[in-house]
Coordinates of C-alpha atoms in Angstrom, one line a residue:
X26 CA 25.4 -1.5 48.6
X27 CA 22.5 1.1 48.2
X28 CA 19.2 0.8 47.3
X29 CA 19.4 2.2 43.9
X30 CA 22.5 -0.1 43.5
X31 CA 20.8 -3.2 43.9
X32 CA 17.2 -1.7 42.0
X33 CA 20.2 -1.5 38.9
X34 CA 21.4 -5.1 39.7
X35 CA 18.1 -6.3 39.5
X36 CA 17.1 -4.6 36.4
X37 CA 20.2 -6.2 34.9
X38 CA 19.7 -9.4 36.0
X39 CA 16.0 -9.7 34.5
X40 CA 16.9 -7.9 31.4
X41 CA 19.9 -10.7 31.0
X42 CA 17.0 -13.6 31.5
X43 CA 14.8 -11.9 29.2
X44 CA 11.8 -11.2 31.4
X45 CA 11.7 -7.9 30.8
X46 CA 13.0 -5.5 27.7
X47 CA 12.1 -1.8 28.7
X48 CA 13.8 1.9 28.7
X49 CA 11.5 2.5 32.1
X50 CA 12.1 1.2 35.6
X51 CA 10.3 -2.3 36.9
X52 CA 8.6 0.0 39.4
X53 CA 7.4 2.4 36.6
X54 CA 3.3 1.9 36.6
X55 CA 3.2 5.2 34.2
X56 CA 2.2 3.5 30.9
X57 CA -0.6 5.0 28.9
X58 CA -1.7 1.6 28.2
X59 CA -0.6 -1.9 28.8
X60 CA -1.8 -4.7 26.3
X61 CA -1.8 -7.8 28.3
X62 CA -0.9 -11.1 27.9
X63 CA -0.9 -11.3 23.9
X64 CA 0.9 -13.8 21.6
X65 CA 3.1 -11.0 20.6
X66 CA 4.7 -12.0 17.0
X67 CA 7.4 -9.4 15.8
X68 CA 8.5 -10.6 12.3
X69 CA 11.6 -8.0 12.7
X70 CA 13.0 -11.0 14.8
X71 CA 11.0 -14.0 14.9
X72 CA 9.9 -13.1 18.7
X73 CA 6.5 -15.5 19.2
X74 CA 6.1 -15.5 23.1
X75 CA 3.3 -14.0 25.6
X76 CA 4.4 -10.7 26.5
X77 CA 3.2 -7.6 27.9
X78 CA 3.5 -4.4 26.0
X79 CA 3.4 -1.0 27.8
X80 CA 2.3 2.2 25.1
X81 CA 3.9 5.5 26.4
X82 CA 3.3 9.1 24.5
X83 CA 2.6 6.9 21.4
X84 CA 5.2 4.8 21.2
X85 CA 6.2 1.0 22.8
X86 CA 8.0 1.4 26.4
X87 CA 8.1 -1.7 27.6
X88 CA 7.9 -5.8 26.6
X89 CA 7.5 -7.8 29.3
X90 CA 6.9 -11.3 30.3
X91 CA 6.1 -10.2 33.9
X92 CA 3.0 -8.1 34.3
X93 CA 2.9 -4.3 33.6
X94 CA 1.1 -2.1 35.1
X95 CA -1.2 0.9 34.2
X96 CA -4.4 2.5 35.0
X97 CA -5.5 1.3 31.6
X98 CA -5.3 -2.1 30.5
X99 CA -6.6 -4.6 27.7
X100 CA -6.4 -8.2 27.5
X101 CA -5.4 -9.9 24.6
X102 CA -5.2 -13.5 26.1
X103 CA -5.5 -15.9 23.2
X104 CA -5.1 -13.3 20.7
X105 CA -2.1 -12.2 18.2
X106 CA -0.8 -9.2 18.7
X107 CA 1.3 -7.9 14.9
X108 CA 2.3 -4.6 14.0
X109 CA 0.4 -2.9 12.2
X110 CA -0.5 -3.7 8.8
X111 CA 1.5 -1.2 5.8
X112 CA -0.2 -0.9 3.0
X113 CA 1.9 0.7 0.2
X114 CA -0.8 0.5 -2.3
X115 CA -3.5 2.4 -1.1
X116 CA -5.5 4.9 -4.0
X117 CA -8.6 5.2 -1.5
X118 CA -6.9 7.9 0.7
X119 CA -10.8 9.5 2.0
X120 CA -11.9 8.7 5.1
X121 CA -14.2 6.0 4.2
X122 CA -11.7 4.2 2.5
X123 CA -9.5 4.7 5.5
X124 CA -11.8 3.6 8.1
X125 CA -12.4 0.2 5.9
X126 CA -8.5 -0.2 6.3
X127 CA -8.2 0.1 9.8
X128 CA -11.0 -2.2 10.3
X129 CA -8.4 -4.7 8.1
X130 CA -5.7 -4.1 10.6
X131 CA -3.8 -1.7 8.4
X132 CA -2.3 1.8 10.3
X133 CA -0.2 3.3 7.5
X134 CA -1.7 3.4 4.0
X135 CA 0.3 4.9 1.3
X136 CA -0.3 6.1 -2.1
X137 CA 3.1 5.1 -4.2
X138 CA 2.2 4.0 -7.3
X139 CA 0.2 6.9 -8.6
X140 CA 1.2 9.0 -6.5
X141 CA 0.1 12.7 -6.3
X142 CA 1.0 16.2 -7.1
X143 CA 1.8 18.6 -5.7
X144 CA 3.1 17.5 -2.8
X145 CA 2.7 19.8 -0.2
X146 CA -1.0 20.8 -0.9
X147 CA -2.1 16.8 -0.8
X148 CA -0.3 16.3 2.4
X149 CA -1.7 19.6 3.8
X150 CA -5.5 18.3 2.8
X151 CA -5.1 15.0 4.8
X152 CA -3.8 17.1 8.1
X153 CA -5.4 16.5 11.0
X154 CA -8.1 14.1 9.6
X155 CA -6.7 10.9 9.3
X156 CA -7.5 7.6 11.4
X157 CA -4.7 6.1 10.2
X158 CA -1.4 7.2 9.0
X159 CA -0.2 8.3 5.1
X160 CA 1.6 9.2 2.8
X161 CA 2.8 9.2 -1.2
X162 CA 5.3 9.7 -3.6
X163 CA 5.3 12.1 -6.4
X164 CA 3.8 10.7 -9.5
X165 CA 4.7 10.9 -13.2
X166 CA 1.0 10.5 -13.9
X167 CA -0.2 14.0 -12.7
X168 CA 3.1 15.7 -13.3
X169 CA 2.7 14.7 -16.7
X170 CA -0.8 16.0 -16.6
X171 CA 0.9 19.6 -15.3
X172 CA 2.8 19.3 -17.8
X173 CA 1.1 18.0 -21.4
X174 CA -2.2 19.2 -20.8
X175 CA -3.1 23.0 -20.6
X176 CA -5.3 23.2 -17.3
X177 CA -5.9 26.7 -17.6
X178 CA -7.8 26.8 -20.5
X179 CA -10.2 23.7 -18.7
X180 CA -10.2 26.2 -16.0
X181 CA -8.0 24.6 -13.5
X182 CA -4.8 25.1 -12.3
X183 CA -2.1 22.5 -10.5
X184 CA -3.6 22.7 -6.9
X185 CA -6.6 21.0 -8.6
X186 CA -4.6 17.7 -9.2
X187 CA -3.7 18.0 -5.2
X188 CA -7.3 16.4 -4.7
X189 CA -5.6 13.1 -6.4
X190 CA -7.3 11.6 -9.9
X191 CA -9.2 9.0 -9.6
X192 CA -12.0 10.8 -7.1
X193 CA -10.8 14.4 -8.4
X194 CA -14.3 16.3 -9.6
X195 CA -12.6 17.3 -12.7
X196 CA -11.0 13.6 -13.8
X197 CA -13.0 13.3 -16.7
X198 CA -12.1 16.8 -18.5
X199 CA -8.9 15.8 -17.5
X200 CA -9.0 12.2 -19.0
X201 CA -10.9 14.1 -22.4
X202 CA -7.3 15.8 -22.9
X203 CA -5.5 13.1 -24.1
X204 CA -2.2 14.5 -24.1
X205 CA -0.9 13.4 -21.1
X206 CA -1.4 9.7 -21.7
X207 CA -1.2 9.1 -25.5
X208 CA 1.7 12.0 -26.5
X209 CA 5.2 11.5 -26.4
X210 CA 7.1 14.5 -24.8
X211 CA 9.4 16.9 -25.9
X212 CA 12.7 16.7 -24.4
X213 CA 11.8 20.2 -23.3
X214 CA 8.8 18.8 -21.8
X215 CA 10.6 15.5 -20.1
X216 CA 13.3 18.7 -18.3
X217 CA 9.7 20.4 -17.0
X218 CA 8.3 17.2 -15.7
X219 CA 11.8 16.2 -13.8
X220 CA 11.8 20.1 -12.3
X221 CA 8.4 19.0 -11.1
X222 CA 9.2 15.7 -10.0
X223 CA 12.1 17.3 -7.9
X224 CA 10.0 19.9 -6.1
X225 CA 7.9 16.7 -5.2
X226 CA 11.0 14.8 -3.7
X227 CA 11.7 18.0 -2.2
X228 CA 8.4 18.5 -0.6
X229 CA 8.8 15.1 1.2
X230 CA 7.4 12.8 -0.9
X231 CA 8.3 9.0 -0.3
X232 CA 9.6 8.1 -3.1
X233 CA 8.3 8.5 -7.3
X234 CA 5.4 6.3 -8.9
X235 CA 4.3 5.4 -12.2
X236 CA 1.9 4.1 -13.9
X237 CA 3.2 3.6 -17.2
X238 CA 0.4 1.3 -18.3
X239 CA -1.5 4.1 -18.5
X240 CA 1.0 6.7 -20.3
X241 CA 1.5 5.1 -23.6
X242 CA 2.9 8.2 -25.0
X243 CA 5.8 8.4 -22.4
X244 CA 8.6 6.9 -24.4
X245 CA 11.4 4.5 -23.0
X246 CA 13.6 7.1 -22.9
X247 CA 11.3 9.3 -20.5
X248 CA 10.9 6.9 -18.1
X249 CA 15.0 6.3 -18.1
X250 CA 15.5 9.6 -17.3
X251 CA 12.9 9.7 -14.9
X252 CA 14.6 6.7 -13.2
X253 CA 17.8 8.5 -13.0
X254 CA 16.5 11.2 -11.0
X255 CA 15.1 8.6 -8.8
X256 CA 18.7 7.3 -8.2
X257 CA 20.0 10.9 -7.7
X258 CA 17.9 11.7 -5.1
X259 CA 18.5 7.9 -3.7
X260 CA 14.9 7.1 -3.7
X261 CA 13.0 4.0 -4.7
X262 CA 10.7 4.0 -8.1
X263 CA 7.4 2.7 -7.6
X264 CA 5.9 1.1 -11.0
X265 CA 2.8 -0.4 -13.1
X266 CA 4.9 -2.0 -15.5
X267 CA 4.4 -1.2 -19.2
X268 CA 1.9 -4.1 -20.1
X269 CA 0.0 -6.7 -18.7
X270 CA -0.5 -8.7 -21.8
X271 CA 0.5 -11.9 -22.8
X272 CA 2.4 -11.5 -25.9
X273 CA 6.4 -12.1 -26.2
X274 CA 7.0 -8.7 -27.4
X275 CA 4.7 -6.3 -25.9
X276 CA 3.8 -8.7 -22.8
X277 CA 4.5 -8.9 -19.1
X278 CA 7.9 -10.1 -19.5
X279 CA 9.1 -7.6 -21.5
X280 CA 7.8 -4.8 -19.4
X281 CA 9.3 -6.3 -16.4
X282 CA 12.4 -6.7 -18.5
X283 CA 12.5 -3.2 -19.3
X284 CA 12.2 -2.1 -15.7
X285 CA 15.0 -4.4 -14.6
X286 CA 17.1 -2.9 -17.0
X287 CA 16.2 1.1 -15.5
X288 CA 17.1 -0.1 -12.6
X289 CA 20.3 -1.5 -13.2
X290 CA 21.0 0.8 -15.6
X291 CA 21.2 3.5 -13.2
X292 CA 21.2 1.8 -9.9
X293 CA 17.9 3.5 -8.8
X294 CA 15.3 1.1 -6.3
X295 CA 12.6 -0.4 -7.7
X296 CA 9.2 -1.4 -6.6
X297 CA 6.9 -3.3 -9.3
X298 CA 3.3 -3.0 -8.2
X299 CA 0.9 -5.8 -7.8
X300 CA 3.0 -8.6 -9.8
X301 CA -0.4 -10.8 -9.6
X302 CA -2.2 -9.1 -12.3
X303 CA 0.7 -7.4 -14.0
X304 CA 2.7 -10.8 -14.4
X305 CA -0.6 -12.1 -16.1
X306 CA 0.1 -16.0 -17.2
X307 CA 3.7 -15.8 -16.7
X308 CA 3.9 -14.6 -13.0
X309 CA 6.1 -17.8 -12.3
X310 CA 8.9 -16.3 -14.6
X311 CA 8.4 -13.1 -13.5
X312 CA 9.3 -14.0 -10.1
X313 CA 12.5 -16.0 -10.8
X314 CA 13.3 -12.8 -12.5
X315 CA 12.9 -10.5 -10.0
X316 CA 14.8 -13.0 -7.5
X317 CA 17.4 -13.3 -9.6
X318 CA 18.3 -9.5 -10.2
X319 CA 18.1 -9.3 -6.8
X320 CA 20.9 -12.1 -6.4
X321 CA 22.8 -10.4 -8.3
X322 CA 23.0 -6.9 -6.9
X323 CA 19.3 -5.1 -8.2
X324 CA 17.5 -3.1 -5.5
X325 CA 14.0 -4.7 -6.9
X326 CA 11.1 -5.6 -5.0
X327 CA 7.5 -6.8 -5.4
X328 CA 4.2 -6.8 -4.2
X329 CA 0.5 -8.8 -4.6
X330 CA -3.2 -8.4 -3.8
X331 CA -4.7 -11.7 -3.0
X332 CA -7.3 -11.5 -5.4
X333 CA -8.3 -13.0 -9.0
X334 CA -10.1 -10.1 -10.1
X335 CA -8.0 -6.6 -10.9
X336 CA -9.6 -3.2 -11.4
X337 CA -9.3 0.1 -13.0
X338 CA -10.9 2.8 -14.7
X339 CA -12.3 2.3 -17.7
X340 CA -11.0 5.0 -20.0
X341 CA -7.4 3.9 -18.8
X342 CA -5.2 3.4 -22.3
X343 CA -4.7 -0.5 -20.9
X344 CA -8.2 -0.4 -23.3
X345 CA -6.5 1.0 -26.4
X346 CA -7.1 -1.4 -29.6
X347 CA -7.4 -4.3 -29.4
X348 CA -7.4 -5.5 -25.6
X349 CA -9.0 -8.6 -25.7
X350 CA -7.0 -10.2 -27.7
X351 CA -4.1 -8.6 -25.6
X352 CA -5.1 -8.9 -22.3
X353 CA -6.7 -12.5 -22.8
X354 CA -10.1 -10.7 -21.8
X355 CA -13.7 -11.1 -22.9
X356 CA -16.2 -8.3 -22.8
X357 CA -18.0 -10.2 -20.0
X358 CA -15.1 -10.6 -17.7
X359 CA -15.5 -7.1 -17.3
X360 CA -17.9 -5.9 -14.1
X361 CA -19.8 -2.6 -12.9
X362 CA -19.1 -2.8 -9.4
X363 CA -21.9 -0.2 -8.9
X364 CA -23.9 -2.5 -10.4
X365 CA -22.3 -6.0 -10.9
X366 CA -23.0 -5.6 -14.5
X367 CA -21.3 -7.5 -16.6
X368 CA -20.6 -5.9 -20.1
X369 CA -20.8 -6.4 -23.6
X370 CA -18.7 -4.3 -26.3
X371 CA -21.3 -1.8 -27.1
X372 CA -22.2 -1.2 -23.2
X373 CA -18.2 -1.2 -23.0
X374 CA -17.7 1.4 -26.0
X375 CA -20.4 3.5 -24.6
X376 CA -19.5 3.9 -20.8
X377 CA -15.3 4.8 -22.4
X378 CA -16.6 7.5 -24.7
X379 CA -19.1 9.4 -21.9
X380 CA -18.2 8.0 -18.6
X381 CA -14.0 7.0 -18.8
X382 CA -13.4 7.9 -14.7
X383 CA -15.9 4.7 -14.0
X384 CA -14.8 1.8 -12.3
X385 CA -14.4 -1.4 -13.8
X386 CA -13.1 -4.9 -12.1
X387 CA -11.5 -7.3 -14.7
X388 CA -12.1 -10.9 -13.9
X389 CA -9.1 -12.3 -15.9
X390 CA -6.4 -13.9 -13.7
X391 CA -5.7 -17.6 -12.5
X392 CA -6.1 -18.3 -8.7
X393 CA -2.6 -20.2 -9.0
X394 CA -0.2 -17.8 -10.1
X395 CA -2.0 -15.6 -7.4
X396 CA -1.4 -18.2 -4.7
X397 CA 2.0 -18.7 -6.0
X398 CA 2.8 -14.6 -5.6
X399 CA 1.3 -14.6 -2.0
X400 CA 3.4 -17.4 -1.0
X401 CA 6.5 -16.2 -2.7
X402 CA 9.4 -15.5 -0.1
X403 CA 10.1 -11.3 0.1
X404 CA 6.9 -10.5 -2.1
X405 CA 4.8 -8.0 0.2
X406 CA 1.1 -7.7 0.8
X407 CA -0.3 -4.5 -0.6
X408 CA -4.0 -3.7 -1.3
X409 CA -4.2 -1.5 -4.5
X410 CA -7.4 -0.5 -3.1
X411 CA -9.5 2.1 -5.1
X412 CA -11.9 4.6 -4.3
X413 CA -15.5 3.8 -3.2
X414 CA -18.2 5.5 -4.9
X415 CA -21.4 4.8 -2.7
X416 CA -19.5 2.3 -0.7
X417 CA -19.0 0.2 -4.2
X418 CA -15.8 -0.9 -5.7
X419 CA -13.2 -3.8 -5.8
X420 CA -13.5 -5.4 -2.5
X421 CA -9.7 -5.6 -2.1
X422 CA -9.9 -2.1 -0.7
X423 CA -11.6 -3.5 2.7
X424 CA -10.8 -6.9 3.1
X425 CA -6.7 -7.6 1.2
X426 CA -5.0 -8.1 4.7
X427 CA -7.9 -10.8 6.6
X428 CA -7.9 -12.5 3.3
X429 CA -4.2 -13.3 3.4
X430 CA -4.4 -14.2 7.2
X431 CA -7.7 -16.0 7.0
X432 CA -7.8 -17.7 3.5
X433 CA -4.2 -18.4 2.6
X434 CA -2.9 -18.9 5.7
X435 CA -5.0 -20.4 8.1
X436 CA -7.3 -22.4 5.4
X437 CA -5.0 -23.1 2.6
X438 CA -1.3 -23.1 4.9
X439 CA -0.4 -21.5 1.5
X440 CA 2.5 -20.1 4.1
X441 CA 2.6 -19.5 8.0
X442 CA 1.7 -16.9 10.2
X443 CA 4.9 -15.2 11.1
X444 CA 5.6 -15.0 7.4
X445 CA 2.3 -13.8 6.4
X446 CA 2.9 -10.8 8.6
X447 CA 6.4 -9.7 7.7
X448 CA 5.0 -9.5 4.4
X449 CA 2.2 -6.9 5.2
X450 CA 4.5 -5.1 8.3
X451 CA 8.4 -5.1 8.3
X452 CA 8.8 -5.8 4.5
X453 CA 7.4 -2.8 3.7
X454 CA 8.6 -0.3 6.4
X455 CA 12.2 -1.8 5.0
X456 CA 11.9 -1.1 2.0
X457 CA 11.3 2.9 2.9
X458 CA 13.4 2.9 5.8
X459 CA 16.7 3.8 4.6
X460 CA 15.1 7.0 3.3
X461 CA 12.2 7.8 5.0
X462 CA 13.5 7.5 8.9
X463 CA 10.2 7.4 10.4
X464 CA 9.8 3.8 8.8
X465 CA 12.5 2.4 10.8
X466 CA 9.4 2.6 13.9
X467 CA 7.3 0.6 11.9
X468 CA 6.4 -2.6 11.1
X469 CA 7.8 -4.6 14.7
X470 CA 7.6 -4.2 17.9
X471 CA 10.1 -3.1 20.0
X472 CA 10.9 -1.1 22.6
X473 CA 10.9 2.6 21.1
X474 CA 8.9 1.7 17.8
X475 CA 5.7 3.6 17.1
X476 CA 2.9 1.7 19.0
X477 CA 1.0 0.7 15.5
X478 CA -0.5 -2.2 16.4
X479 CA -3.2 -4.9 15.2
X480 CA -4.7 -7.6 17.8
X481 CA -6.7 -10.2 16.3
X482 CA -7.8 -13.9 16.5
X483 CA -6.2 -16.5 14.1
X484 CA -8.6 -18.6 14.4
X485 CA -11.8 -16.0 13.4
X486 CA -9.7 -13.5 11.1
X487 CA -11.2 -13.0 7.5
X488 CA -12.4 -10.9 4.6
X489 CA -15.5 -10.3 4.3
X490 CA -16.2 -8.0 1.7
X491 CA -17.0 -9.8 -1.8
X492 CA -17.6 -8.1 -5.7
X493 CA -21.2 -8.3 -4.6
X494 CA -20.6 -6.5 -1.3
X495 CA -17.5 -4.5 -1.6
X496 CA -17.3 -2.5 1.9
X497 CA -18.0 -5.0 4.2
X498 CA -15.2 -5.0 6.8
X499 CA -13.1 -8.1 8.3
X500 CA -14.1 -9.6 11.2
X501 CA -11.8 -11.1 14.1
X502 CA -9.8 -7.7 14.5
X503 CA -10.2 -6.8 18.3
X504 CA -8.1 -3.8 18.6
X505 CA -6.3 -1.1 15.8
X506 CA -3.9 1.6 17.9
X507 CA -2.5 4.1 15.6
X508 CA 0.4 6.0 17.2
X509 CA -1.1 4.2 20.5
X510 CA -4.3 5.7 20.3
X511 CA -7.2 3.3 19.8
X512 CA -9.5 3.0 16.1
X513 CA -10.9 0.3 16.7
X514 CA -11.7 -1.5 20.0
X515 CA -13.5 -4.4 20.6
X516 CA -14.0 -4.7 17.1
X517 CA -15.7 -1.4 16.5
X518 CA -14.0 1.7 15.0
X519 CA -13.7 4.9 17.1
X520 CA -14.9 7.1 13.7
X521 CA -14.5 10.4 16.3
X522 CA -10.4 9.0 16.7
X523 CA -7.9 10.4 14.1
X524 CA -4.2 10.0 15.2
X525 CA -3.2 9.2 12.0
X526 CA 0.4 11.1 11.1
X527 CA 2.1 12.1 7.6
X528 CA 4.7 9.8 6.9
X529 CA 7.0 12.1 4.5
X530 CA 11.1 12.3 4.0
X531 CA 13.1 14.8 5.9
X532 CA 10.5 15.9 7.6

């Protein structure tokens, strides 16, 4: 028998035993980077076991439990190594918010609620400047803008909206015309804003999100249609609900009702966006719900942040009439995280009429219903962090993923480990996968998958970052490798290190 005969022999006979899962051979040393000795946990298939990984041109080559070998090597005995952490709930898309993301383990943050428009020109701005990756869908919210609201005349044009809304220089003459949010559209106008919505899809964006909380004017019948062309395009709709409040009619359940019945009205996916504060009081409901559309055939999923507190900005029509009564809010549940002001209604009638792009946090849900979201089977971590304005805003933003790891699992066993991190990795690259194939490299870790990976210590992992100090990042993060290239190490981020890629369809 020859030599290369028995090399294949042995290779077969190891692979069988499980000691080494690889594409390369066992003599192979050409790794760009071996992580060594790590608890790797891979949620994709339950694997828990000491392994060694070997990184090649960005991507996993090798597991191992023999020892790889490379010119470059890091250690991660007594550490967890995950995949890295999917975030699809990110509005802070700048660098700074970025940077306080990969110090929270997350390599993929993406904008799919609000989305942006158009496409192209957002996805062009973020080019070449990212530490870790991104990505959005195309959102009713500024295609309705493009649509209701005459930009020209304020001087603008479309590519203006590019620069997303809530940090966009021109937000508050935008917010002043209050077309897009409070009128209902013309069915001329609905055909404009699905021709827009399409060049979106067609530009490669992941997917369409709404906000519909904050478009009272957009009738049921707009957002049905809207769903439709979600289904025709076999994409998923990501969604702030209708309301948040507490009543029967005009409450959370009936805006979860309504999307349930968009979605199985016309067989389009559905994503409902941060069930903790948009299930208010009755988040227990809500989630037998959702499970039990999906039992019976309804592409639906959910997400939470791990937080009491919500935020927003405060001209957003959730503040039309009456909220306090609706919401179940007082004037002093809501904070200036600039400041940590807490308001009364004539500071809170002021700051709507001649500041309505600030930032608000709403102290106004139960620590229970939030535990009970977190710990809910299939329900995904996402962050719903905002933009920072002189490093201020909901803390979320900085600290969502160490929180789960640190306070609900690890201090409270609210759920384990392993689950904790198929809710923030390989539930959420699942739920894009079928149409956006790059997904289907993310979230585990396997031989051939994008080499996104997080190593941190159980035992030290947490948030940090509170309503008083809102950017401080999570500690007990050791390493962040984007596309196998390092952002943080040793628990420091590499700010000159930006291998972050656009995650878009077809593309």
């Amino acid at each position: 028998m020859t030599s290369a005969a028995n090399n294949r022999l042995a290779l077969a006979a190891l692979a069988a035993i499980g000691l080494l899962l690889t594409t390369d051979p066992l003599w192979s040393a050409d790794y760009d980077l071996v992580i060594r000795n790590g608890r790797v946990m891979n949620p994709a298939n339950g694997l828990d076991s000491v392994r060694d990984i070997g990184i090649r041109d960005g991507r996993i080559s090798a597991l191992s439990r023999e020892p790889l070998n490379s010119a470059e090597e890091v250690d991660a005995a007594g550490l967890v190594v995950a995949p890295g952490f999917i975030d699809l709930h990110a509005h802070g898309q700048r660098e700074f918010e970025s940077w306080l993301q990969a110090q929270d383990g997350v390599t993929t943050q993406l904008e799919m609620e609000v989305g942006v428009y158009p496409v192209d020109a957002w996805y062009e701005q973020r080019a070449g400047a990212a530490p870790i990756n991104y990505g959005a869908t195309v959102g009713h919210i500024p295609v309705r803008i493009a649509t209701l609201v005459d930009l020209a005349s304020l001087g603008l044009s479309e590519q203006n909206l590019a620069m997303g809304l809530l940090n966009n220089p021109h937000f508050d003459a935008i917010a002043a015309q209050t077309s897009w949010a409070q009128d209902p559209a013309t069915a001329e106008q609905i055909a404009a804003m699905q021709q827009r919505l399409q060049r979106g899809l067609d530009e490669g964006a992941l997917g369409m999100g709404f906000g519909i909380n904050y478009t009272a004017g957009a009738t049921r019948e707009e957002i049905y249609r809207m769903f439709t062309l979600a289904r025709a395009n076999g994409v998923t709709s990501f969604v702030h609900s209708r309301f948040m409040a507490e009543g029967e009619l005009g409450g959370s359940i009936d805006a979860v009702q309504e999307l349930l019945s968009n979605a199985a009205a016309t067989g389009a996916g559905l994503h409902i966006v941060h069930i903790g504060s948009s299930g208010g009081s009755r988040v227990p409901l809500v989630l037998e719900m959702i499970d039990s559309a999906q039992a019976n055939g309804i592409d639906v999923t959910t997400e939470v942040y791990p937080y009491t507190a919500w935020s927003t900005f405060i001209g957003a029509a959730i503040f039309d009439g009456d909220f306090t009564r609706r919401l179940g809010l007082n004037y002093g549940d809501i904070e200036l995280p600039e400041t940590g002001e807490r308001l009364d209604q004539a500071r809170f009638a002021g700051l709507r009429a001649e500041a309505p792009q600030t930032i608000i946090v709403g102290h106004g849900m139960q620590e229970a219903n939030v535990t009970a979201a977190v710990a809910h089977p299939g329900v995904m971590i996402a962050s719903d962090g905002m933009f920072y304005k002189d490093g201020r805003a909901h803390p979320r933003g900085a600290g969502t993923f160490s929180r789960v790891l640190g306070y609900y699992v690890r201090e409270r066993s609210a759920l384990g480990l392993m689950e904790a991190l198929g809710k923030m990795s390989y539930l959420p690259a699942k739920r894009l996968e079928s149409v956006v194939p790059q997904m289907a490299r993310k979230g585990r870790i396997e031989v051939g998958a994008d080499a996104d990976l997080v190593v941190f210590d159980p035992e030290r992992i947490s948030d940090r970052a509170t309503f008083a100090d809102p950017a401080l990042p999570s500690e007990g993060i050791a390493h962040v490798l984007v596309n196998g290239v390092f952002v943080v190490r040793d628990g420091e981020p590499l700010r000159g290190s930006f291998p972050g890629q656009a995650v878009r369809r077809g593309k």
